[in-house]
mmCIF file of C-alpha atoms in Angstrom:
data_model
loop_
_atom_site.group_PDB
_atom_site.id
_atom_site.type_symbol
_atom_site.label_atom_id
_atom_site.label_comp_id
_atom_site.label_asym_id
_atom_site.label_seq_id
_atom_site.Cartn_x
_atom_site.Cartn_y
_atom_site.Cartn_z
ATOM 1 C CA UNK A 4 47.162 149.105 31.991
ATOM 2 C CA UNK A 5 50.243 147.234 30.861
ATOM 3 C CA UNK A 6 51.036 146.720 27.205
ATOM 4 C CA UNK A 7 50.372 142.990 27.155
ATOM 5 C CA UNK A 8 46.896 143.412 28.658
ATOM 6 C CA UNK A 9 46.097 146.286 26.276
ATOM 7 C CA UNK A 10 47.242 144.182 23.305
ATOM 8 C CA UNK A 11 45.034 141.320 24.492
ATOM 9 C CA UNK A 12 41.982 143.583 24.827
ATOM 10 C CA UNK A 13 42.558 145.135 21.393
ATOM 11 C CA UNK A 14 43.095 141.701 19.840
ATOM 12 C CA UNK A 15 39.901 140.405 21.430
ATOM 13 C CA UNK A 16 37.997 143.420 20.102
ATOM 14 C CA UNK A 17 39.290 142.867 16.553
ATOM 15 C CA UNK A 18 38.479 139.141 16.838
ATOM 16 C CA UNK A 19 34.940 139.974 18.016
ATOM 17 C CA UNK A 20 34.463 142.306 15.040
ATOM 18 C CA UNK A 21 35.671 139.574 12.685
ATOM 19 C CA UNK A 22 33.378 136.965 14.267
ATOM 20 C CA UNK A 23 30.306 139.219 14.186
ATOM 21 C CA UNK A 24 31.112 140.214 10.607
ATOM 22 C CA UNK A 25 31.541 136.569 9.646
ATOM 23 C CA UNK A 26 28.169 135.665 11.170
ATOM 24 C CA UNK A 27 26.418 138.556 9.407
ATOM 25 C CA UNK A 28 28.093 137.641 6.112
ATOM 26 C CA UNK A 29 27.006 134.015 6.469
ATOM 27 C CA UNK A 30 23.420 135.049 7.230
ATOM 28 C CA UNK A 31 23.338 137.395 4.228
ATOM 29 C CA UNK A 32 24.764 134.628 2.030
ATOM 30 C CA UNK A 33 22.158 132.131 3.272
ATOM 31 C CA UNK A 34 19.396 134.692 2.669
ATOM 32 C CA UNK A 35 20.663 135.379 -0.848
ATOM 33 C CA UNK A 36 20.778 131.658 -1.626
ATOM 34 C CA UNK A 37 17.237 131.202 -0.297
ATOM 35 C CA UNK A 38 15.919 134.032 -2.490
ATOM 36 C CA UNK A 39 17.692 132.658 -5.563
ATOM 37 C CA UNK A 40 16.330 129.181 -4.888
ATOM 38 C CA UNK A 41 12.814 130.570 -4.393
ATOM 39 C CA UNK A 42 13.127 132.575 -7.609
ATOM 40 C CA UNK A 43 14.217 129.520 -9.592
ATOM 41 C CA UNK A 44 11.224 127.589 -8.275
ATOM 42 C CA UNK A 45 8.868 130.362 -9.363
ATOM 43 C CA UNK A 46 10.642 130.853 -12.664
ATOM 44 C CA UNK A 47 11.341 134.519 -12.017
ATOM 45 C CA UNK A 48 14.272 136.526 -10.806
ATOM 46 C CA UNK A 49 14.149 137.579 -7.169
ATOM 47 C CA UNK A 50 17.320 139.669 -7.435
ATOM 48 C CA UNK A 51 15.543 142.937 -6.662
ATOM 49 C CA UNK A 52 13.902 141.487 -3.529
ATOM 50 C CA UNK A 53 16.842 139.977 -1.619
ATOM 51 C CA UNK A 54 18.768 141.805 1.112
ATOM 52 C CA UNK A 55 22.279 143.151 1.398
ATOM 53 C CA UNK A 56 25.016 141.585 -0.689
ATOM 54 C CA UNK A 57 27.307 139.396 1.500
ATOM 55 C CA UNK A 58 30.333 140.995 -0.142
ATOM 56 C CA UNK A 59 29.376 144.297 1.516
ATOM 57 C CA UNK A 60 29.454 142.588 4.929
ATOM 58 C CA UNK A 61 32.890 141.140 4.169
ATOM 59 C CA UNK A 62 34.263 144.533 3.116
ATOM 60 C CA UNK A 63 32.603 146.273 6.071
ATOM 61 C CA UNK A 64 34.020 143.723 8.517
ATOM 62 C CA UNK A 65 37.521 144.122 7.116
ATOM 63 C CA UNK A 66 37.231 147.904 7.192
ATOM 64 C CA UNK A 67 35.986 148.043 10.791
ATOM 65 C CA UNK A 68 38.631 145.577 12.033
ATOM 66 C CA UNK A 69 41.360 147.530 10.204
ATOM 67 C CA UNK A 70 40.156 150.806 11.732
ATOM 68 C CA UNK A 71 39.983 149.310 15.240
ATOM 69 C CA UNK A 72 43.350 147.551 14.976
ATOM 70 C CA UNK A 73 45.084 150.432 13.225
ATOM 71 C CA UNK A 74 43.611 152.990 15.603
ATOM 72 C CA UNK A 75 44.856 150.970 18.565
ATOM 73 C CA UNK A 76 48.364 150.710 17.083
ATOM 74 C CA UNK A 77 48.432 154.484 16.607
ATOM 75 C CA UNK A 78 47.510 155.225 20.234
ATOM 76 C CA UNK A 79 49.210 152.147 21.722
ATOM 77 C CA UNK A 80 52.355 153.909 22.931
ATOM 78 C CA UNK A 81 50.412 156.784 24.454
ATOM 79 C CA UNK A 82 47.857 154.442 26.011
ATOM 80 C CA UNK A 83 50.497 152.248 27.655
ATOM 81 C CA UNK A 84 53.123 154.957 28.304
ATOM 82 C CA UNK A 85 52.203 155.303 31.985
ATOM 83 C CA UNK A 86 53.736 151.886 32.551
ATOM 84 C CA UNK A 87 57.076 153.118 31.208
ATOM 85 C CA UNK A 88 57.102 156.088 33.568
ATOM 86 C CA UNK A 89 56.204 153.821 36.483
ATOM 87 C CA UNK A 90 59.099 151.525 35.611
ATOM 88 C CA UNK A 91 61.554 154.395 35.279
ATOM 89 C CA UNK A 92 60.466 155.781 38.660
ATOM 90 C CA UNK A 93 60.827 152.335 40.226
ATOM 91 C CA UNK A 94 64.244 151.967 38.589
ATOM 92 C CA UNK A 95 65.328 155.348 39.956
ATOM 93 C CA UNK A 96 64.155 154.390 43.445
ATOM 94 C CA UNK A 97 66.088 151.118 43.233
ATOM 95 C CA UNK A 98 69.150 152.943 41.934
ATOM 96 C CA UNK A 99 68.982 155.439 44.818
ATOM 97 C CA UNK A 100 68.727 152.548 47.289
ATOM 98 C CA UNK A 101 71.744 150.792 45.765
ATOM 99 C CA UNK A 102 73.744 154.044 45.831
ATOM 100 C CA UNK A 103 73.033 154.484 49.544
ATOM 101 C CA UNK A 104 74.170 150.909 50.183
ATOM 102 C CA UNK A 105 77.354 151.495 48.171
ATOM 103 C CA UNK A 106 78.070 154.680 50.108
ATOM 104 C CA UNK A 107 78.460 152.581 53.229
ATOM 105 C CA UNK A 108 80.774 150.043 51.576
ATOM 106 C CA UNK A 109 82.595 151.424 48.558
ATOM 107 C CA UNK A 110 84.238 154.429 46.998
ATOM 108 C CA UNK A 111 81.488 156.965 46.366
ATOM 109 C CA UNK A 112 81.731 160.718 46.120
ATOM 110 C CA UNK A 113 80.076 162.905 48.751
ATOM 111 C CA UNK A 114 77.078 163.757 46.483
ATOM 112 C CA UNK A 115 76.132 160.065 46.293
ATOM 113 C CA UNK A 116 77.379 159.665 42.714
ATOM 114 C CA UNK A 117 79.707 156.869 41.723
ATOM 115 C CA UNK A 118 83.310 157.891 41.176
ATOM 116 C CA UNK A 119 84.003 156.836 37.561
ATOM 117 C CA UNK A 120 87.753 156.512 38.154
ATOM 118 C CA UNK A 121 87.346 153.979 40.941
ATOM 119 C CA UNK A 122 84.354 152.072 39.510
ATOM 120 C CA UNK A 123 84.246 152.363 35.697
ATOM 121 C CA UNK A 124 82.072 149.244 35.411
ATOM 122 C CA UNK A 125 79.362 150.787 37.573
ATOM 123 C CA UNK A 126 79.561 154.031 35.563
ATOM 124 C CA UNK A 127 79.071 152.193 32.242
ATOM 125 C CA UNK A 128 76.193 150.182 33.657
ATOM 126 C CA UNK A 129 74.475 153.319 34.982
ATOM 127 C CA UNK A 130 74.386 154.784 31.490
ATOM 128 C CA UNK A 131 72.688 151.746 29.961
ATOM 129 C CA UNK A 132 68.959 151.020 29.797
ATOM 130 C CA UNK A 133 67.670 148.388 32.207
ATOM 131 C CA UNK A 134 67.444 145.569 29.643
ATOM 132 C CA UNK A 135 71.010 146.098 28.434
ATOM 133 C CA UNK A 136 72.244 146.327 32.023
ATOM 134 C CA UNK A 137 70.562 143.001 32.831
ATOM 135 C CA UNK A 138 72.481 141.440 29.957
ATOM 136 C CA UNK A 139 75.865 143.108 30.559
ATOM 137 C CA UNK A 140 76.108 142.542 34.342
ATOM 138 C CA UNK A 141 76.307 138.720 34.100
ATOM 139 C CA UNK A 142 78.780 139.017 31.211
ATOM 140 C CA UNK A 143 81.041 141.224 33.344
ATOM 141 C CA UNK A 144 80.772 138.958 36.386
ATOM 142 C CA UNK A 145 81.179 135.720 34.374
ATOM 143 C CA UNK A 146 83.129 136.324 31.135
ATOM 144 C CA UNK A 147 82.507 133.529 28.651
ATOM 145 C CA UNK A 148 78.920 132.959 29.781
ATOM 146 C CA UNK A 149 76.826 131.196 27.171
ATOM 147 C CA UNK A 150 73.856 132.887 25.609
ATOM 148 C CA UNK A 151 71.604 130.179 27.091
ATOM 149 C CA UNK A 152 72.891 130.841 30.630
ATOM 150 C CA UNK A 153 72.472 134.557 29.991
ATOM 151 C CA UNK A 154 68.842 133.991 29.034
ATOM 152 C CA UNK A 155 68.255 132.116 32.301
ATOM 153 C CA UNK A 156 69.920 134.811 34.419
ATOM 154 C CA UNK A 157 68.189 137.766 32.773
ATOM 155 C CA UNK A 158 64.720 136.161 32.512
ATOM 156 C CA UNK A 159 64.434 137.413 28.912
ATOM 157 C CA UNK A 160 63.216 135.456 25.924
ATOM 158 C CA UNK A 161 65.709 133.888 23.538
ATOM 159 C CA UNK A 162 65.056 136.549 20.893
ATOM 160 C CA UNK A 163 65.317 139.441 23.399
ATOM 161 C CA UNK A 164 68.717 138.165 24.605
ATOM 162 C CA UNK A 165 69.920 137.775 21.025
ATOM 163 C CA UNK A 166 68.758 141.271 20.009
ATOM 164 C CA UNK A 167 70.230 142.927 23.097
ATOM 165 C CA UNK A 168 73.561 141.095 22.761
ATOM 166 C CA UNK A 169 73.716 142.130 19.091
ATOM 167 C CA UNK A 170 73.054 145.773 20.019
ATOM 168 C CA UNK A 171 75.760 145.729 22.720
ATOM 169 C CA UNK A 172 78.154 144.014 20.314
ATOM 170 C CA UNK A 173 77.579 146.711 17.667
ATOM 171 C CA UNK A 174 78.398 149.367 20.276
ATOM 172 C CA UNK A 175 81.648 147.573 21.161
ATOM 173 C CA UNK A 176 80.738 146.682 24.746
ATOM 174 C CA UNK A 177 81.013 142.926 24.267
ATOM 175 C CA UNK A 178 81.802 140.272 21.704
ATOM 176 C CA UNK A 179 80.693 136.697 21.186
ATOM 177 C CA UNK A 180 82.275 133.524 19.906
ATOM 178 C CA UNK A 181 80.356 130.638 18.404
ATOM 179 C CA UNK A 182 80.366 127.422 20.427
ATOM 180 C CA UNK A 183 78.238 124.680 18.910
ATOM 181 C CA UNK A 184 74.666 125.898 18.677
ATOM 182 C CA UNK A 185 75.154 128.828 21.039
ATOM 183 C CA UNK A 186 77.604 131.651 21.690
ATOM 184 C CA UNK A 187 80.014 132.432 24.497
ATOM 185 C CA UNK A 188 79.838 136.110 25.367
ATOM 186 C CA UNK A 189 82.776 138.159 26.645
ATOM 187 C CA UNK A 190 83.116 141.816 27.627
ATOM 188 C CA UNK A 191 85.111 143.889 25.131
ATOM 189 C CA UNK A 192 88.808 144.541 25.798
ATOM 190 C CA UNK A 193 88.137 148.242 26.493
ATOM 191 C CA UNK A 194 85.461 147.404 29.018
ATOM 192 C CA UNK A 195 87.696 144.820 30.710
ATOM 193 C CA UNK A 196 90.532 147.378 30.982
ATOM 194 C CA UNK A 197 88.192 149.918 32.543
ATOM 195 C CA UNK A 198 86.929 147.261 34.917
ATOM 196 C CA UNK A 199 90.497 146.351 35.954
ATOM 197 C CA UNK A 200 91.408 149.978 36.757
#
């Protein structure tokens, strides 16, 4: 089950708990009001006769929804971790395919590994996680790309592009210059020198 679907199911479960708790609280409140009204008509107190206090339903609903939501957050990574291993296996299969294609065309060592002296760009990209690679590849192929164009090419959200670019900038792999309401992104000087070699 992917993370988004699991989050949706857990959210729906918490929402159902809140709705059921709200209905039970409302019924208990209505019952309490009816008993108080009946007691005022009779001139006596009906406090000992009425049912559960609505406040207990409110507290119980909040407790159950917190336990369900908190419990899900605790096991969320373990519950959805199979997706991560599937992605990494798919990524490795794609990487192996691209290495076999490169072996026909470009400078590759006999073991199928990229020669870092002849292709430093490919070596740097191989060391990066998939999301960072999807951001850095267009920057290397089109220096000065805007952050908006980068978002379109990588199919990431605006915030994901911004966070990933910031992380790569902190590590010295690229830098950005403000242009109006966006940024132009360039590979760092060190990375450009390695790419030129």
